[in-house]
XYZ file of C-alpha atoms in Angstrom:
427
model
C -49.658 17.790 -31.530
C -48.833 16.195 -34.950
C -48.152 12.756 -35.593
C -44.972 11.786 -37.373
C -45.052 11.200 -41.093
C -43.253 8.032 -41.601
C -43.632 4.454 -41.203
C -42.917 3.140 -37.740
C -42.359 -0.424 -36.656
C -43.065 -1.791 -33.308
C -40.674 -0.754 -30.581
C -39.014 -3.298 -28.387
C -37.280 -2.730 -25.025
C -34.004 -2.584 -26.721
C -35.218 0.036 -28.952
C -36.442 2.261 -25.848
C -32.807 2.049 -24.218
C -30.282 4.973 -24.550
C -28.802 5.213 -27.986
C -25.240 4.025 -28.776
C -22.406 6.025 -29.856
C -20.869 3.813 -32.532
C -20.744 5.377 -35.889
C -18.784 2.762 -37.889
C -19.846 0.033 -40.281
C -22.190 -0.519 -43.050
C -25.904 -1.621 -42.949
C -27.471 -4.161 -45.361
C -28.619 -1.224 -47.651
C -25.294 0.257 -47.918
C -25.978 3.150 -45.971
C -23.668 4.083 -42.831
C -24.781 1.842 -39.889
C -25.805 4.572 -37.486
C -28.045 4.661 -34.421
C -30.603 6.389 -36.534
C -30.761 3.262 -38.811
C -31.041 0.724 -36.047
C -33.689 2.373 -34.087
C -37.256 3.381 -35.035
C -39.217 6.132 -33.494
C -42.326 5.342 -31.592
C -45.735 5.535 -33.508
C -47.351 7.356 -30.399
C -45.164 10.304 -29.133
C -44.421 10.109 -25.462
C -42.293 12.221 -23.237
C -39.246 11.017 -21.226
C -39.413 12.541 -17.671
C -35.962 14.147 -16.468
C -35.281 16.518 -13.719
C -32.403 18.922 -13.020
C -31.364 21.567 -10.516
C -31.628 25.359 -11.438
C -28.556 26.769 -12.819
C -27.287 23.403 -14.550
C -26.462 23.158 -18.045
C -28.657 20.412 -19.764
C -28.089 18.340 -22.873
C -31.355 16.852 -24.540
C -30.443 14.326 -27.077
C -32.731 13.660 -30.101
C -32.667 9.959 -29.414
C -34.495 8.883 -32.636
C -35.105 10.245 -36.114
C -35.730 9.106 -39.721
C -32.118 8.422 -41.271
C -33.250 10.589 -44.204
C -33.553 13.729 -41.964
C -30.259 15.598 -41.757
C -31.354 18.640 -39.746
C -33.468 18.743 -36.655
C -35.437 21.600 -35.024
C -36.119 21.625 -31.263
C -39.551 23.044 -30.158
C -40.894 24.116 -26.598
C -44.275 23.955 -25.084
C -45.555 24.900 -21.731
C -46.632 21.925 -19.940
C -50.466 22.769 -19.690
C -50.647 24.838 -22.802
C -52.447 23.843 -26.078
C -50.611 22.606 -29.289
C -50.900 25.942 -30.885
C -48.422 27.292 -28.193
C -45.685 25.017 -29.528
C -42.679 27.318 -30.608
C -39.427 26.659 -32.348
C -36.238 27.186 -30.040
C -33.904 27.096 -33.074
C -34.077 28.372 -36.624
C -35.429 25.906 -39.290
C -32.060 24.552 -39.905
C -30.816 24.200 -36.323
C -28.137 26.632 -36.774
C -28.346 28.610 -33.458
C -25.013 28.270 -31.960
C -23.909 30.140 -28.603
C -20.698 30.871 -26.536
C -21.697 29.464 -23.061
C -19.647 32.459 -21.602
C -21.989 34.914 -23.305
C -25.130 33.304 -22.114
C -27.117 35.982 -20.050
C -28.633 35.553 -16.620
C -32.289 35.308 -16.652
C -32.492 35.986 -20.275
C -35.138 34.647 -22.812
C -35.261 30.849 -23.266
C -34.263 31.193 -26.887
C -31.102 33.219 -25.932
C -29.963 30.338 -23.697
C -30.288 27.532 -26.258
C -27.937 26.119 -28.733
C -27.907 22.957 -30.804
C -24.873 20.646 -31.254
C -25.079 17.324 -33.372
C -28.851 17.168 -33.045
C -28.722 17.670 -29.312
C -30.255 20.716 -27.549
C -28.051 22.495 -25.134
C -29.929 24.594 -22.309
C -27.541 26.869 -20.459
C -28.434 27.933 -16.823
C -31.739 26.490 -16.764
C -34.414 28.003 -14.661
C -37.568 26.970 -12.953
C -39.393 28.622 -15.694
C -38.013 26.556 -18.404
C -39.847 23.605 -17.271
C -42.112 22.122 -19.999
C -42.217 19.811 -22.915
C -39.217 19.805 -25.403
C -39.696 18.069 -28.777
C -37.204 17.171 -31.543
C -38.540 17.348 -34.944
C -38.359 18.794 -38.355
C -39.226 22.181 -40.007
C -42.681 20.582 -40.968
C -43.339 19.915 -37.395
C -42.811 16.156 -37.549
C -42.046 15.336 -33.902
C -39.575 12.467 -33.329
C -38.758 12.554 -29.694
C -39.925 14.400 -26.638
C -38.813 15.156 -23.134
C -40.701 16.438 -19.994
C -38.080 18.610 -18.466
C -38.573 19.567 -14.780
C -36.276 22.376 -13.491
C -36.242 22.554 -9.714
C -34.845 25.237 -7.503
C -32.769 24.373 -4.303
C -34.619 25.577 -1.309
C -31.916 24.629 1.127
C -28.201 24.334 1.156
C -27.264 22.102 4.016
C -23.822 21.031 5.380
C -23.389 17.299 5.814
C -20.706 16.460 8.386
C -20.436 12.809 7.472
C -20.989 10.724 4.281
C -24.523 9.621 3.838
C -25.491 5.983 3.497
C -26.440 5.962 -0.081
C -28.782 7.224 -2.573
C -31.901 6.317 -0.689
C -35.042 7.984 -0.489
C -36.226 10.366 2.178
C -40.094 10.703 2.701
C -41.252 14.236 3.564
C -43.786 14.938 6.014
C -46.895 15.331 3.801
C -50.441 15.156 5.786
C -52.485 12.073 5.055
C -56.229 12.197 5.378
C -57.625 10.194 8.212
C -59.358 6.964 7.226
C -56.869 6.484 4.226
C -54.786 3.486 4.495
C -52.660 3.924 1.474
C -51.889 7.725 0.209
C -52.245 8.463 -3.292
C -48.750 9.392 -3.638
C -45.623 9.385 -1.608
C -43.117 12.313 -1.886
C -39.391 11.424 -1.287
C -36.086 13.306 -2.130
C -33.782 11.070 -4.571
C -29.966 12.237 -4.027
C -27.263 11.696 -6.699
C -23.775 10.488 -5.948
C -21.276 12.805 -4.234
C -19.180 14.821 -6.701
C -15.430 15.045 -6.794
C -13.499 17.015 -4.059
C -13.039 20.415 -5.784
C -9.377 20.923 -4.117
C -6.219 19.189 -3.321
C -4.001 20.112 -0.416
C -6.217 22.734 1.423
C -9.797 21.532 2.541
C -12.282 21.353 -0.295
C -15.950 20.657 -0.718
C -18.192 17.927 -2.395
C -21.611 18.566 -3.461
C -24.641 16.265 -4.115
C -28.053 17.170 -5.490
C -31.360 15.879 -3.948
C -34.502 16.310 -6.420
C -38.044 15.939 -5.304
C -39.693 12.818 -6.579
C -43.013 11.039 -6.039
C -44.278 7.419 -6.185
C -48.008 6.897 -7.249
C -49.756 4.332 -9.385
C -51.890 7.117 -10.767
C -49.333 8.770 -13.066
C -50.205 9.493 -16.797
C -49.076 6.866 -19.030
C -47.637 9.280 -21.641
C -44.917 10.518 -19.388
C -42.574 7.525 -19.298
C -39.469 6.729 -17.090
C -37.577 3.498 -16.289
C -40.048 3.134 -13.358
C -43.824 3.800 -14.649
C -44.818 4.559 -10.880
C -42.216 7.236 -10.371
C -41.868 10.800 -11.598
C -40.329 14.075 -10.663
C -42.604 16.445 -8.425
C -43.068 18.981 -11.421
C -43.588 16.513 -14.171
C -46.590 16.612 -16.372
C -47.368 12.881 -15.377
C -48.410 14.062 -11.921
C -52.284 14.592 -11.992
C -53.379 18.224 -10.935
C -55.684 16.679 -8.163
C -52.556 16.071 -6.134
C -52.164 19.774 -5.503
C -48.597 19.984 -6.693
C -49.001 21.939 -9.824
C -47.795 25.149 -8.290
C -44.170 25.209 -7.264
C -44.931 26.811 -3.815
C -47.028 23.875 -2.701
C -44.375 21.068 -3.758
C -41.131 20.214 -1.688
C -37.983 22.092 -2.863
C -34.853 20.224 -4.087
C -31.831 20.093 -1.709
C -28.105 20.956 -2.063
C -25.875 19.000 0.276
C -22.096 20.096 0.956
C -19.422 18.382 2.973
C -15.758 19.089 3.621
C -13.260 16.732 1.936
C -9.483 16.404 2.249
C -7.371 15.080 -0.808
C -3.520 15.031 -1.177
C -2.239 16.729 -4.170
C -0.378 14.256 -6.611
C 3.420 15.037 -6.927
C 4.208 17.288 -9.829
C 6.405 15.991 -12.667
C 9.942 17.298 -12.370
C 11.643 18.741 -15.482
C 14.317 16.557 -17.040
C 17.951 17.377 -16.851
C 18.337 18.486 -20.386
C 15.400 20.933 -20.086
C 17.002 22.241 -16.915
C 20.370 22.809 -18.576
C 18.807 24.414 -21.419
C 16.900 26.929 -19.260
C 19.997 27.533 -17.265
C 22.019 28.224 -20.429
C 19.330 30.682 -21.616
C 19.404 32.457 -18.304
C 15.967 31.415 -16.728
C 16.414 30.832 -13.025
C 14.164 28.510 -10.984
C 12.443 31.735 -9.581
C 11.502 32.743 -12.969
C 9.815 29.515 -14.301
C 6.266 30.010 -15.051
C 3.747 28.327 -12.698
C 1.989 26.720 -15.413
C -1.313 28.508 -15.166
C -2.818 30.319 -17.981
C -3.668 34.133 -16.944
C -6.705 35.848 -18.125
C -7.657 39.481 -17.746
C -11.100 40.671 -17.251
C -12.527 44.260 -16.660
C -16.202 44.866 -15.851
C -18.182 48.107 -14.830
C -19.368 48.067 -11.370
C -22.789 47.966 -9.964
C -23.558 45.327 -12.716
C -24.209 41.427 -12.446
C -20.973 39.392 -13.274
C -20.232 35.807 -13.689
C -16.754 34.372 -13.873
C -16.539 30.917 -15.310
C -13.552 28.513 -15.116
C -11.842 28.135 -18.514
C -12.298 24.411 -19.825
C -14.988 23.481 -17.255
C -18.007 21.482 -18.210
C -21.365 20.946 -16.243
C -20.140 17.727 -14.815
C -16.771 19.010 -13.395
C -16.167 19.863 -9.901
C -15.060 23.694 -9.761
C -13.733 25.741 -6.744
C -12.457 29.466 -6.423
C -10.047 31.333 -4.465
C -9.476 35.032 -3.905
C -5.762 35.268 -3.759
C -4.823 32.758 -1.103
C -8.302 32.724 0.506
C -10.613 30.057 -0.494
C -14.207 30.820 -1.234
C -16.429 28.086 0.163
C -20.134 27.394 -0.414
C -20.730 26.483 3.200
C -19.884 30.180 4.019
C -23.081 31.361 2.493
C -25.382 28.789 4.465
C -26.584 31.556 6.744
C -27.119 34.108 4.087
C -30.440 34.022 2.302
C -29.211 36.051 -0.664
C -25.391 36.642 -0.716
C -24.090 38.973 -3.153
C -21.217 36.617 -4.017
C -21.889 32.860 -4.365
C -21.016 29.811 -6.450
C -23.993 28.567 -8.414
C -24.598 24.988 -9.446
C -22.597 25.105 -12.601
C -19.318 26.161 -10.667
C -19.579 29.958 -11.690
C -18.509 32.643 -9.354
C -21.531 35.074 -9.389
C -21.465 38.818 -8.254
C -24.859 40.181 -7.995
C -23.651 43.102 -8.170
C -19.852 43.495 -8.729
C -18.296 46.323 -6.513
C -15.070 48.303 -6.775
C -13.511 46.124 -3.933
C -14.099 42.813 -5.823
C -11.081 43.722 -8.024
C -8.320 41.231 -7.540
C -6.714 37.950 -8.493
C -8.797 34.797 -8.609
C -7.863 31.248 -8.946
C -10.294 28.619 -10.213
C -9.853 24.829 -9.287
C -10.937 22.048 -11.907
C -11.360 18.509 -10.990
C -9.199 19.159 -7.771
C -6.275 21.097 -9.488
C -5.683 24.647 -9.994
C -6.629 25.550 -13.620
C -6.369 29.330 -14.418
C -5.786 32.742 -12.904
C -8.013 35.583 -13.560
C -7.205 39.040 -12.933
C -10.411 40.984 -12.347
C -10.703 44.752 -12.606
C -13.917 46.245 -11.637
C -14.073 50.016 -12.547
C -16.469 52.889 -11.874
C -18.792 53.334 -14.802
C -19.499 56.973 -15.544
C -21.891 56.679 -18.216
C -25.197 58.196 -19.007
C -27.181 58.629 -15.786
C -24.314 57.499 -13.673
C -22.295 60.406 -12.985
C -24.990 62.327 -10.952
C -25.884 59.095 -8.984
C -22.386 58.412 -7.897
C -22.017 58.853 -4.265
C -18.850 60.982 -4.501
C -20.337 63.240 -7.122
C -21.416 66.047 -4.661
C -18.192 66.116 -2.841
C -16.097 66.005 -6.156
C -18.270 68.990 -7.618
C -17.677 70.869 -4.324
C -13.964 70.623 -4.489
C -13.832 71.516 -8.288
C -16.010 74.639 -7.713
C -13.909 75.702 -4.626
C -10.766 75.101 -6.664
C -12.145 77.166 -9.482
C -13.109 80.082 -7.270
C -9.848 80.062 -5.401
C -7.858 80.253 -8.497
C -10.235 82.981 -9.979
C -9.566 84.885 -6.725
C -5.865 84.557 -7.029
C -5.989 85.519 -10.649
C -7.991 88.711 -9.891
C -5.683 89.534 -7.061
C -2.701 89.181 -9.333
C -4.211 91.347 -11.967
C -5.222 93.990 -9.361
C -1.642 94.077 -8.074
C -0.136 94.339 -11.522
C -2.379 97.294 -12.236
C -1.442 99.079 -9.100
C 2.305 98.486 -9.674
C 1.962 99.895 -13.245
C 0.053 102.923 -11.775
C 2.557 103.658 -9.253
C 5.492 103.509 -11.618
C 3.703 105.775 -14.182
C 3.015 108.276 -11.228
C 6.546 108.229 -10.078
C 7.863 109.276 -13.485
């Protein structure tokens, strides 16, 4: 991996803190006093260990760069691959921009990345996206690096009561006899409970528990706030621990609990607005509900993902089909539900059927945000007609109708010929 081609100074603890977001002011040299002028990049490239749950949308910030660099390029490398395996995720100008609603499920990593203001956005992250992400230039001068660990949720559990906090839960890993102190200890680190996704009817709260371990033998190049703690899939974990394969490490957890929140009172229209509406002939029953309506049509037997308009990865999102809520807890007993809510709050159909057509409502931060009218139609495309289950019966009906019409036509023609012959004979 190439070393940066610029003069760097010593890095203090204040320099290693997260960058500030102020952009005002002037420096002593007359240049804009930005975070890039106040913070020097480290001379020795290290990787910040960070872990997320699969299905999340992740933002990786380029926390340092030379102030004369105006365009950054993001690179990716598998964790145990050599330097030659490093490949660019964006073009040399960092101009790859994506619409999050058009991001494919299970697509190539480059098709799910976008860059915004020097930051890399990774949409719908998958466990295979784990690895090293580097912010650099087109000449492969690397400025900042991440050790990204994407963990897949192995269990979705229903929590009846609030937990005591964000403590650790040690797993039941075997310890060799005669060893007083193990080489590492695995635990689950839970985040804070999210906001209740509905108001009025019962809602749900979600929190994520990721797999971490504690050991004094971690690689020094993969740094975190605590040098002895790293995620289970991090490159800082020695291979001798036996956690390099996902099947041998504990899976992440997703906990759900029921919540009840009262809806805030809605603002009543002023008397002047009511008088104007009454004068124009709008009654109270014809007033709009205030929800935007979206129309969507998709072919059947294909994967479909519905996203709530205006939602962000950190928002609490819920879905209703008509007046029936769709709860995550309903899919606890199903190993692979056809319809489910992913980590990002998307309603996923794998695949969509004709009976999925209907009206759907999405909740955003505890309030109804949009109405989506979904139409799933039968797709009679190439190779789909003959495979349709109703094709044989429809073909049989068409052939029988054609035969009946042909028979009736022949009988009418014979009757007409007989009548004409009878008339000619009578004359």
